[in-house]
Coordinates of C-alpha atoms in Angstrom, one line a residue:
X178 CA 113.3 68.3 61.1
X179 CA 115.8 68.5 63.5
X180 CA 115.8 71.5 66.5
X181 CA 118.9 71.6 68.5
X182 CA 118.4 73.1 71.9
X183 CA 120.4 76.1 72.1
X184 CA 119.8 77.6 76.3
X185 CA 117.2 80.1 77.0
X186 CA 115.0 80.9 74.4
X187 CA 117.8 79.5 71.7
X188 CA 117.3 77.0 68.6
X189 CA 118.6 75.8 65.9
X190 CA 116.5 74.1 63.6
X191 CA 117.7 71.8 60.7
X192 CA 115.7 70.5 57.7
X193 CA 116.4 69.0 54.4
X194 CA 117.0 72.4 52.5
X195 CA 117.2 75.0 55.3
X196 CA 119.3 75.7 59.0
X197 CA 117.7 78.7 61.2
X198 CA 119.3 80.0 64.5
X199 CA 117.0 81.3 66.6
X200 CA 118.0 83.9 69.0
X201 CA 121.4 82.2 70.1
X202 CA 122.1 83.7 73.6
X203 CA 126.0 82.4 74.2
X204 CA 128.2 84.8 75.5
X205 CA 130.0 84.4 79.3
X206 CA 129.3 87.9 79.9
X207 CA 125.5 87.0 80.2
X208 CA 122.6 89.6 79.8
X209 CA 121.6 93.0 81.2
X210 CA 125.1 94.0 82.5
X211 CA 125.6 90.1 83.5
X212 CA 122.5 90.2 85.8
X213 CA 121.2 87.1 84.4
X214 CA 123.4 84.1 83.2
X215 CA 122.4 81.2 81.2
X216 CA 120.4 78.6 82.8
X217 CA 121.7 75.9 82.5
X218 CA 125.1 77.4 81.0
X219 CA 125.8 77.2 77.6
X220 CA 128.6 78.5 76.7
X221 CA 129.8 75.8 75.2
X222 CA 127.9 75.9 72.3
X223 CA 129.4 79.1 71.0
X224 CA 131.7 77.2 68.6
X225 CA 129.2 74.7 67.5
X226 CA 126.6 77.5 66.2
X227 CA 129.6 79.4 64.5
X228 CA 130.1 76.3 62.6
X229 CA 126.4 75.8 62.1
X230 CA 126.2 79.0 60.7
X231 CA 129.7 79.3 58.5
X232 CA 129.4 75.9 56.9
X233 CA 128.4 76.2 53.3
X234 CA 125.7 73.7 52.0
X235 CA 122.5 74.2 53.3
X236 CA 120.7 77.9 52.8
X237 CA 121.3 79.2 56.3
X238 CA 119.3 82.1 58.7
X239 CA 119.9 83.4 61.3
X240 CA 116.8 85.2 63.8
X241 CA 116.8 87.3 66.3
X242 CA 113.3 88.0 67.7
X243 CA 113.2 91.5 69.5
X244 CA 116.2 93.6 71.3
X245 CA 116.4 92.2 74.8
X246 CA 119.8 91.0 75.2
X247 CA 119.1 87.7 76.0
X248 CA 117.4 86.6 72.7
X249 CA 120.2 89.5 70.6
X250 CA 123.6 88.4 71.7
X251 CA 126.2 91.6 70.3
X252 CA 129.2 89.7 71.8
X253 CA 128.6 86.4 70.2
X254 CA 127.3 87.4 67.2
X255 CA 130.4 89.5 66.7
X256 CA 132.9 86.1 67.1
X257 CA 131.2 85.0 63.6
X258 CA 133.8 85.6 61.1
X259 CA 132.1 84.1 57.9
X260 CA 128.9 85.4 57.3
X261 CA 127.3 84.7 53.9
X262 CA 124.3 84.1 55.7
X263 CA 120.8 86.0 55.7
X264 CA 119.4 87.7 58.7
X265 CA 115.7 87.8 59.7
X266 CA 114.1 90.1 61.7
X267 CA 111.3 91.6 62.4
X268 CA 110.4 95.2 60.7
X269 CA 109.6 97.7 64.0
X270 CA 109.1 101.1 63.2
X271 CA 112.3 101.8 65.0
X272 CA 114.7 100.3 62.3
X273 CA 117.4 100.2 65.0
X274 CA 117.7 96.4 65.1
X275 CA 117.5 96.0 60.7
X276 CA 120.2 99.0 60.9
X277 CA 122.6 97.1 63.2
X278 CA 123.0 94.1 60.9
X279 CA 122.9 96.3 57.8
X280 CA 126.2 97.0 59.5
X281 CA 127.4 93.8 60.0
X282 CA 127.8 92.7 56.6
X283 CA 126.0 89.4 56.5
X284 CA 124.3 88.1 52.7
X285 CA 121.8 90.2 53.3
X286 CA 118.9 90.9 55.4
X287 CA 115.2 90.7 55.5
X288 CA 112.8 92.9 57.9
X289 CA 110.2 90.8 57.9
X290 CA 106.3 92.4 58.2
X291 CA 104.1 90.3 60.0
X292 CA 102.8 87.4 58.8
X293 CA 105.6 86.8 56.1
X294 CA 106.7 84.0 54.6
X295 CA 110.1 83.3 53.4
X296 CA 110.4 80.5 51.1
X297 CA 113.0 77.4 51.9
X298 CA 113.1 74.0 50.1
X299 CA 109.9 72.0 51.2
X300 CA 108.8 74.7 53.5
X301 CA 108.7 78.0 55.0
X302 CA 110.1 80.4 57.5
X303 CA 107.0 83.0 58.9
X304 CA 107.6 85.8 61.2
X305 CA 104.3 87.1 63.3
X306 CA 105.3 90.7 64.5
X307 CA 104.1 92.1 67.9
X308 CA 104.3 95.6 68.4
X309 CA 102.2 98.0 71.0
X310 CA 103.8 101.4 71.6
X311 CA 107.7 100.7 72.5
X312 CA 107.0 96.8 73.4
X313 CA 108.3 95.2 70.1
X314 CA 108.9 91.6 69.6
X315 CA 108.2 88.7 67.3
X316 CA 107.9 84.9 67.0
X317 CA 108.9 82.1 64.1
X318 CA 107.6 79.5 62.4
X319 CA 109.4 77.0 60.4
X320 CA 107.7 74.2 58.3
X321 CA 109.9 71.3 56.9
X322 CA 110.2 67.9 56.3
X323 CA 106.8 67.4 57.2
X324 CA 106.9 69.1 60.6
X325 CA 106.0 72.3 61.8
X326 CA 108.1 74.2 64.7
X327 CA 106.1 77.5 66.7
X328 CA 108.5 79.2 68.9
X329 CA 106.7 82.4 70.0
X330 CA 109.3 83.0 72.7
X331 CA 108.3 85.9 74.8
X332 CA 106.1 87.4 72.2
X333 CA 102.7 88.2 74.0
X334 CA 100.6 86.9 70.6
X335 CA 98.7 84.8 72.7
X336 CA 95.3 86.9 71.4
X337 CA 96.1 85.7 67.9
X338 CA 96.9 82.1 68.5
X339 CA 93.4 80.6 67.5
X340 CA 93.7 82.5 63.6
X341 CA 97.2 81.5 63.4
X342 CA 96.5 78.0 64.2
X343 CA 92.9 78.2 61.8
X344 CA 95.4 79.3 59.2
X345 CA 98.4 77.7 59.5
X346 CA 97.2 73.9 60.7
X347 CA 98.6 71.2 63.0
X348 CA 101.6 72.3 65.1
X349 CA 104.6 69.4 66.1
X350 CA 106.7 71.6 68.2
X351 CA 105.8 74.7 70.3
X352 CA 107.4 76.8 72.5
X353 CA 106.5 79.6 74.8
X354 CA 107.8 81.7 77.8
X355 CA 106.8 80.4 81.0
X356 CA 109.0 82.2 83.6
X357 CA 108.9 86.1 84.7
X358 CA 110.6 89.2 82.5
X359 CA 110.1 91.9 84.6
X360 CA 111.2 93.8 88.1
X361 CA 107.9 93.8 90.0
X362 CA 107.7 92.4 91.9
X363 CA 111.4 92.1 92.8
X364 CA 113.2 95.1 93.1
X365 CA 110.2 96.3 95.0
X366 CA 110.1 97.0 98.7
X367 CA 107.1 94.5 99.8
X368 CA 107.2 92.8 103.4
X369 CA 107.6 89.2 102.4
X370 CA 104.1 87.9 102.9
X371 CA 103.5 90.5 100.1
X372 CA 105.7 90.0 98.1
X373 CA 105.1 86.3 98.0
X374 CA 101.6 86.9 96.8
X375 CA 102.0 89.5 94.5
X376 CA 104.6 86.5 92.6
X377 CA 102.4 83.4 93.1
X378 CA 99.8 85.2 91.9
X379 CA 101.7 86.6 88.7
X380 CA 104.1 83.2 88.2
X381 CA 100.0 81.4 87.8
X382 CA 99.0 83.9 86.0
X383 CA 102.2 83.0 83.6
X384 CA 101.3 79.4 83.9
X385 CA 97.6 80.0 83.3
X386 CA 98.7 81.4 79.8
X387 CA 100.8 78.6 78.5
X388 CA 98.1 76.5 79.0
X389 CA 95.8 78.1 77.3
X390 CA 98.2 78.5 74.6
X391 CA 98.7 74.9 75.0
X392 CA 95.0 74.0 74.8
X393 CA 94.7 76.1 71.6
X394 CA 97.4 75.1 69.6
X395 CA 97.7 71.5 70.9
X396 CA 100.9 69.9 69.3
X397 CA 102.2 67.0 69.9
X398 CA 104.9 68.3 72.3
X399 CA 106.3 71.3 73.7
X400 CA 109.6 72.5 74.6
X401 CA 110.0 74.8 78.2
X402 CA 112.3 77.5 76.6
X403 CA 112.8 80.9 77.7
X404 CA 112.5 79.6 81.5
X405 CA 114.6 81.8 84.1
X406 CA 118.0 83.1 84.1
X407 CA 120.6 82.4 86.4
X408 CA 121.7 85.6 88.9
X409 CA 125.1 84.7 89.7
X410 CA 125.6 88.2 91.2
X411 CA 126.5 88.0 95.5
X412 CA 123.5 90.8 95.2
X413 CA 121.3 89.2 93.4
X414 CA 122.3 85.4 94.1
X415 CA 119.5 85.0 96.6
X416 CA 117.1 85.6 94.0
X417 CA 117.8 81.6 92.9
X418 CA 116.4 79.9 96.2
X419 CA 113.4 82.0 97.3
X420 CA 110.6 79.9 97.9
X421 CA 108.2 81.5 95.7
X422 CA 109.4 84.4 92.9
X423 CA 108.7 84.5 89.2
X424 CA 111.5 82.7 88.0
X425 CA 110.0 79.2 88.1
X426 CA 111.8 76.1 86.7
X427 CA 110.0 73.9 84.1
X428 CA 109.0 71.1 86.5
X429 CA 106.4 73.8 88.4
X430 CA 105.1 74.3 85.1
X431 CA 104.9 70.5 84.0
X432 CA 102.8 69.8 87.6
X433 CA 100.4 72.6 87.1
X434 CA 99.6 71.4 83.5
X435 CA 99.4 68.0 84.4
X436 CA 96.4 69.3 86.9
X437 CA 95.0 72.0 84.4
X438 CA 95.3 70.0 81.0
X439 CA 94.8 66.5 82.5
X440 CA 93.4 65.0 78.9
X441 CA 96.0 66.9 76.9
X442 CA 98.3 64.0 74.6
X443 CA 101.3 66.8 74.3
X444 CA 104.4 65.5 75.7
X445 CA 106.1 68.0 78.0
X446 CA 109.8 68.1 77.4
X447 CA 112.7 70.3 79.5
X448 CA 116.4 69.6 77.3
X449 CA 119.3 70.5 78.3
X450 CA 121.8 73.2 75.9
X451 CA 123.3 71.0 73.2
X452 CA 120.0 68.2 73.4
X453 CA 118.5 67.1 69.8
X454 CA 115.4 66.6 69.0
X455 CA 113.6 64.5 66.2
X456 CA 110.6 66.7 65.4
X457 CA 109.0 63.9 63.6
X458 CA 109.4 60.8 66.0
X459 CA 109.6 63.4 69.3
X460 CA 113.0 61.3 70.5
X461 CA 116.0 63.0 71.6
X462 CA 118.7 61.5 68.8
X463 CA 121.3 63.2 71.3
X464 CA 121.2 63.9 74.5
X465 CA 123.9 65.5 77.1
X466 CA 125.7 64.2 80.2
X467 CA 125.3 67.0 82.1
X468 CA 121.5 67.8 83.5
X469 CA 120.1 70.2 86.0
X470 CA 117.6 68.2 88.5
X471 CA 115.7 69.6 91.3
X472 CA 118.2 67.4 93.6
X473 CA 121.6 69.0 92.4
X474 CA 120.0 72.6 91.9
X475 CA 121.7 74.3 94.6
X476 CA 125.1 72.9 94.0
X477 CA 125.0 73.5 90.6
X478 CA 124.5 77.2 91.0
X479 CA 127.1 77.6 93.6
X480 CA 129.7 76.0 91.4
X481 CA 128.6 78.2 88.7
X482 CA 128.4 81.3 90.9
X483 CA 132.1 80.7 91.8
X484 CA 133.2 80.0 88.3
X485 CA 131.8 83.6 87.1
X486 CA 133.1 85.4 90.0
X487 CA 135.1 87.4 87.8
X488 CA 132.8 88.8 86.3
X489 CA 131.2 90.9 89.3
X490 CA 135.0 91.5 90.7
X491 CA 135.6 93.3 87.7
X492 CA 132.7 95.5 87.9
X493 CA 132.7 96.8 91.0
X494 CA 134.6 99.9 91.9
X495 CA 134.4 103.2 94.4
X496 CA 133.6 106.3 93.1
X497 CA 134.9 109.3 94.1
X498 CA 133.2 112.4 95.3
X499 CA 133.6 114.6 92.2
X500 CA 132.3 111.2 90.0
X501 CA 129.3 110.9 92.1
X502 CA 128.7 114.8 92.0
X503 CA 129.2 114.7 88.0
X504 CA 126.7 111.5 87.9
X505 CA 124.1 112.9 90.1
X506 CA 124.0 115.9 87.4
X507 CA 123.9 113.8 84.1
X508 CA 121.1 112.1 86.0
X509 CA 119.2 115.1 86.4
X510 CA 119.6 116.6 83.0
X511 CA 118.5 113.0 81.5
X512 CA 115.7 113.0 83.8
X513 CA 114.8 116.4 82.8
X514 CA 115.4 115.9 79.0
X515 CA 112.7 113.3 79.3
X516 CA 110.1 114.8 81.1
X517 CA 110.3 117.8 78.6
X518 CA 109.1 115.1 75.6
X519 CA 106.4 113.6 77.6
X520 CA 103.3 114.8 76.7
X521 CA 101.4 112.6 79.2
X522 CA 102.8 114.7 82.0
X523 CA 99.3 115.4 82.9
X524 CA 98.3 112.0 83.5
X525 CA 100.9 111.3 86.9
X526 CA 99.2 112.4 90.0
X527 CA 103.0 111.7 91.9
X528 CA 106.1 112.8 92.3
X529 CA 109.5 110.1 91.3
X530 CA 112.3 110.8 93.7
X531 CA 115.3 109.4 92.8
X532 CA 117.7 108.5 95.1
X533 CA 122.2 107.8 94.7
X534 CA 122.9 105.5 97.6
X535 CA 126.2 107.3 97.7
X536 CA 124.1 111.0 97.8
X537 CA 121.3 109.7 99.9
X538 CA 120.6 113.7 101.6
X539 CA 120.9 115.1 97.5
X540 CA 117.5 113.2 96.3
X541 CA 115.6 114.4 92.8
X542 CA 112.2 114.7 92.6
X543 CA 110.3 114.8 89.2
X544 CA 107.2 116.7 89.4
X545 CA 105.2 115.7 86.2
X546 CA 102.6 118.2 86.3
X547 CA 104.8 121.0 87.0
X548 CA 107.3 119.4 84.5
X549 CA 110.3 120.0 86.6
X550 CA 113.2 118.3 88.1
X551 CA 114.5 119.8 91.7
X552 CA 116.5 118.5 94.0
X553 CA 115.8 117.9 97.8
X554 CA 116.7 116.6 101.0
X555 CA 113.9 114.2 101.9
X556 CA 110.6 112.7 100.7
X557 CA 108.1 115.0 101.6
X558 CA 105.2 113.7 99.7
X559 CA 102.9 110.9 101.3
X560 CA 102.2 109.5 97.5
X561 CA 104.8 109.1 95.5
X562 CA 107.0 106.4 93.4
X563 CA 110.6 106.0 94.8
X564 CA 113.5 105.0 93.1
X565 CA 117.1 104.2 95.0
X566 CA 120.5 103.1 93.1
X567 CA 123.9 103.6 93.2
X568 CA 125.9 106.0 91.1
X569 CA 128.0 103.2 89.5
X570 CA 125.2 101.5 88.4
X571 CA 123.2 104.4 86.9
X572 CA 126.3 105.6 85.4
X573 CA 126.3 102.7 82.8
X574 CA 122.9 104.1 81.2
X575 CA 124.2 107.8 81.2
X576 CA 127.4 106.1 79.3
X577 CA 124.7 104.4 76.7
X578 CA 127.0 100.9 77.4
X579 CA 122.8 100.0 79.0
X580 CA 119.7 101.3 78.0
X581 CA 117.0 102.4 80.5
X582 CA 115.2 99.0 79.9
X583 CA 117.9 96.9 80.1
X584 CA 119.1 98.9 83.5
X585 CA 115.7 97.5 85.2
X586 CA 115.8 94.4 84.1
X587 CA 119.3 94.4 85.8
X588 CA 117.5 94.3 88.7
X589 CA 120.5 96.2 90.5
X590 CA 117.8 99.0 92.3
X591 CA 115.0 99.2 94.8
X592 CA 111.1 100.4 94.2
X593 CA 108.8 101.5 96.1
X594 CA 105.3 103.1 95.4
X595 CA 102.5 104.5 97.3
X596 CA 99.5 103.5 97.3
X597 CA 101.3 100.5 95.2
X598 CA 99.1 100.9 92.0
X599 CA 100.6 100.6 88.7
X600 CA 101.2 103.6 86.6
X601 CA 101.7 102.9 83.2
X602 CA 102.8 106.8 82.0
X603 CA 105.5 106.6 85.0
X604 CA 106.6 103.4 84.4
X605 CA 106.9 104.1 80.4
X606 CA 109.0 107.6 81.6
X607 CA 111.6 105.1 83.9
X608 CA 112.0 102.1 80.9
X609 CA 112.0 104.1 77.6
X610 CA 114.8 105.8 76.0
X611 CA 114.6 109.5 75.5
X612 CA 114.4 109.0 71.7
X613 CA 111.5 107.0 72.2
X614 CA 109.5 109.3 74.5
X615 CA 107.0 110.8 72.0
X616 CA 106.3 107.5 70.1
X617 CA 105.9 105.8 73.8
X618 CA 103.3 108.7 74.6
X619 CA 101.6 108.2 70.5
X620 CA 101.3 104.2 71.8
X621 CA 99.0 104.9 73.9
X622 CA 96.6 107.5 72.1
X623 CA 96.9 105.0 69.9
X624 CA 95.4 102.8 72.0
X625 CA 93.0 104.8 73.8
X626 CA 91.7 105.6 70.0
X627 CA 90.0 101.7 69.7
X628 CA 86.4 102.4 70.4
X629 CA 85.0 99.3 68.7
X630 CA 82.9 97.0 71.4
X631 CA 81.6 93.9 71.9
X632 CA 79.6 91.5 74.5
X633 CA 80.9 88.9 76.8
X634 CA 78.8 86.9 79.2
X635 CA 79.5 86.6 83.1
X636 CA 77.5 84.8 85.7
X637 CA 74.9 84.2 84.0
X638 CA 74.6 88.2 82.8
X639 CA 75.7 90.1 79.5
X640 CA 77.9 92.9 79.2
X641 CA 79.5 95.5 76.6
X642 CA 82.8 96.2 77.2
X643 CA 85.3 98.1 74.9
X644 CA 87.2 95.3 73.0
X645 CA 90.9 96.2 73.1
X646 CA 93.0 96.2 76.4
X647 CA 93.4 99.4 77.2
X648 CA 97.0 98.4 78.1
X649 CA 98.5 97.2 75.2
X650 CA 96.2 97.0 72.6
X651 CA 95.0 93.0 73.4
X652 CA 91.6 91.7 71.5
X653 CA 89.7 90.8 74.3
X654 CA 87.4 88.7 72.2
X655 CA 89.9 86.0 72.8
X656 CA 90.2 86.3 76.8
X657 CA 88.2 84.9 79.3
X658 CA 86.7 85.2 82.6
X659 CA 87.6 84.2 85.8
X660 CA 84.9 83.8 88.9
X661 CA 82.4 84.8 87.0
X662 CA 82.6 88.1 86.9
X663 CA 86.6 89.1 85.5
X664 CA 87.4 89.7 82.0
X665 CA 91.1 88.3 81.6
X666 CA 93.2 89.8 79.1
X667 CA 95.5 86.9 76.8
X668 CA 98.4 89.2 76.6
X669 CA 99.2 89.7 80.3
X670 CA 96.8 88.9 82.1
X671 CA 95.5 91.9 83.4
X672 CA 91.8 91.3 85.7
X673 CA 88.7 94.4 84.5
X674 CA 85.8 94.0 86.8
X675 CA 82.8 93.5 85.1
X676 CA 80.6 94.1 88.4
X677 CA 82.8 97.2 89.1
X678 CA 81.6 98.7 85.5
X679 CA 84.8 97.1 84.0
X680 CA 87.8 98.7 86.5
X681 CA 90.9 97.3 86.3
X682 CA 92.2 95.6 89.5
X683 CA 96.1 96.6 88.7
X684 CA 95.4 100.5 87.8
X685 CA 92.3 102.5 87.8
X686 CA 92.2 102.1 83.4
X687 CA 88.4 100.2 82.5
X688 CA 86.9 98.5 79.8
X689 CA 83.2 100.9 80.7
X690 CA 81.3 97.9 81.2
X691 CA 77.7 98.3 80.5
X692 CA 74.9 95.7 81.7
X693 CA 73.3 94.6 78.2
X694 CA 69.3 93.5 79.0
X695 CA 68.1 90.2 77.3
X696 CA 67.0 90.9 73.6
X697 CA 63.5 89.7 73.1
X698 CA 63.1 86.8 71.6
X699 CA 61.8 86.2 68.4
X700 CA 60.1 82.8 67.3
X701 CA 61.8 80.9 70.6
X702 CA 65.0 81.8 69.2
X703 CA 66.7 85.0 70.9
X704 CA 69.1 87.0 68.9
X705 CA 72.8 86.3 69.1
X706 CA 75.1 88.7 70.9
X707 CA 76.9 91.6 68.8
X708 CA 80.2 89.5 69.4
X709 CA 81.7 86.4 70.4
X710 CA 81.3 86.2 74.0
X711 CA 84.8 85.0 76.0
X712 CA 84.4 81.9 77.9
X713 CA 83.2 82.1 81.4
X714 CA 85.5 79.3 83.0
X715 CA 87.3 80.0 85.7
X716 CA 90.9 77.9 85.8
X717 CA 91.3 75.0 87.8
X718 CA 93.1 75.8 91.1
X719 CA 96.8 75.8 90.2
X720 CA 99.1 73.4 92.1
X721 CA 101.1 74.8 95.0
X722 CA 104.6 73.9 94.3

């Protein structure tokens, strides 16, 4: 087995009887209306995979894991002229993804339900589907040759790893996320001692999961894929030097598992795009001229910032009065249109304002309870969620050229909450689409519906908790807990306080912890706990890099 880096969370894996593409991410244009650009660039490679992928011979697939443009690549994938090749993807509910390459008139295509296996020569292609509400996303396995590849991407599986391993067996290759995918906290409005903790303590938080991945599925090496993006944008450019964010680079990670795993045999490997490596001997059989070191970082993105400036000259433009006035009403009627389909209303005790930097005195303010969009001159409420951007941004999600996800993860807007609590019915009203409004709202009934319980010990004390995170759905029988008294969830990490009857310490959601007294014991032997407890080991203190 042969896996070609690709950039980003891109791979191409060869074996004797099989080639998949895995989420190829190639085009100039980069992702999320070119906020983030290929780290290190890649562009290059776009010819290569189209003639990977149009070259008879072998029985050739192409993946693409979940939506986010920087795993499903439009642009490129449209380049591909010659495609009698299958398509695997995962089956969502929402068949939006399956129907786009229905379209696109490939050999055919397979939504994949979890845990299915696609038959190749010698091996198999599996597909483990994640879905929680509107978060949808997926990670592949290929076995071949003798060798076994698990990229699981950005797919928060991480409570499933120990059945997949139990099932599956001995792992070569693995690769995870190990760098931030989200906008808190960066477009938020933090003083910077603030916001420097809030990321240190979320970018160890990130680390903290790859190596327990790491320790769990223990292969023989693993690739740092789906690290950060480059933000080439003046606006945004800043974003590349700050001395702590949640964009790390692969040698933070590689220090901190050196410290936390210090026994582990896996070998730790960053490529380049266009690297090769021989799954079964764990050599690069090619290697590229060009690398990114911590030394030539910073010129390196400054020479790429100025090769891309075309890009944000092209975007920019002034608006006029009338187009700002038009905007400022779409806005309002999509604001409104989605308040109408959320059923959760109830559940937001604060207003949103919404604020066009080019209409700053013309602010809207959504009032969930009273389930109405008005607009006003100032902020007159002490708690509230604040949003400010400019009409020529927003504009592109009205347009449907972005969708309201994609338009965050832009990154091209400032946040601001008070008291600065995470509230996951307001945040789900800002990043879903309008279509997806009720099923967002159904996600988490859904998951408020899992009463099943189970017992995990802490300082030396038992405790019943509710097993699945009231979040997203995560089995908390495979977390852990941290200083003796959190319960960790593996999916993102959140921290329920098992002294404070189980409260979370990011919202006010809660497992309802209940102490559990000693059973009697019976014979000298006392009677086993209703459920596996998680482990009650607190993470070794992470390097400060």
């Amino acid at each position: 087995m042969r896996i070609t880096f690709l950039g980003h969370a891109g791979f191409a894996v060869e074996t004797a009887g099989a080639l998949v593409v895995m989420d190829p991410w190639l085009t100039p244009q980069g992702a999320f209306d070119s906020a983030w650009m290929q780290l290190p660039r890649n562009h290059h490679l776009a010819p290569r995979v189209k003639e990977l992928l149009e070259t008879p011979g072998k029985e050739r697939f192409l993946y693409i894991s979940h939506e986010h443009k920087d795993h499903f690549d439009p642009e490129f994938l449209a380049t591909i002229a010659k495609r009698d090749f299958t398509v695997l993807v995962p089956k969502f509910r929402r068949s939006e993804l399956r129907d786009i390459f229905e379209k696109y008139g490939c050999k055919r295509v397979i939504a994949c339900e979890d845990s299915r296996e696609i038959p190749i020569k010698g091996g198999y292609i599996k597909l483990f589907v994640s879905e929680q509400g509107t978060n949808r996303d997926s990670s592949v396995m290929v076995r071949g040759d003798g060798q076994c590849f698990l990229n699981i991407n950005d797919c928060k599986m991480h409570d499933r790893l120990v059945r997949v391993i139990a099932e599956e067996g001995p792992i070569d290759v693995f690769s995870a996320q190990f760098s931030g995918a989200i906008w808190h906290p960066t477009c938020y409005e933090y003083p910077k001692e603030t916001y420097s903790a809030i990321s240190l303590k979320k970018r160890d938080s990130k680390f903290e999961a790859v190596s327990r991945a790491l320790d769990v599925v223990r292969p023989r090496a693993y690739i740092a894929a789906a690290g950060p993006a480059a933000f080439l944008d003046p606006s945004l450019f800043s974003l590349n030097f700050e001395d702590v964010n949640i964009f790390p680079r692969a040698p933070a990670l590689f220090s901190y598992l050196e410290k936390r795993l210090p026994t582990l045999p896996t070998r730790y490997l960053e490529p380049m795009p266009g690297d090769v490596l021989d799954a079964g001997s764990l050599e690069f059989v090619s290697q590229v001229p060009e690398r990114v070191t911590t030394e030539n970082f910073k010129d390196y993105l400054q020479t790429y910032a100025k090769d891309m400036a075309y890009v944000f000259r092209e975007r920019r433009r002034n608006l006029m009065r009338e187009e700002v006035d038009d905007i400022h009403g779409r806005l309002r009627v999509e604001l409104q249109r989605k308040l109408d389909l959320l059923d959760l209303h109830d559940r937001v005790g604060m207003p949103l304002y919404v604020e066009l930097t080019e209409a700053p005195t013309r602010l809207l303010r959504v009032d969930f309870k009273g389930r109405r969009v008005d607009e006003v001159t100032e902020m007159r409420d002490k708690s509230r969620y604040a949003m400010k951007v400019s009409a020529s941004d927003i504009v592109r999600v009205l347009d449907r050229k972005l969708n309201w996800e994609d338009f965050l993860l832009s990154f091209r807007l400032r946040l601001s909450r008070n008291p600065d609590v995470y509230e996951p019915v307001l945040h789900g009203f800002l990043g879903v689409e309008v279509e997806d409004i009720r099923e967002f709202c159904d996600g988490i009934r859904a998951t408020e519906s899992q009463k099943e319980r189970t017992v995990v010990e802490a300082g030396g004390k038992r405790f019943s908790i509710q097993r699945f995170c009231p979040h997203q759905g995560a089995d908390l029988a495979e977390g852990w807990v941290e200083e003796g008294r959190y319960v960790v969830c593996p999916r993102h990490r959140w921290q329920f306080d098992l002294q404070n009857g189980g409260g979370c310490k990011t919202n006010n959601s809660t497992l309802c912890a209940e102490p559990v007294a000693d059973k009697p014991e019976r014979g000298g032997d006392k009677a086993p706990a209703d459920k596996l407890p998680a482990v009650d080991k607190a993470p070794v203190e992470p390097p400060r890099v």
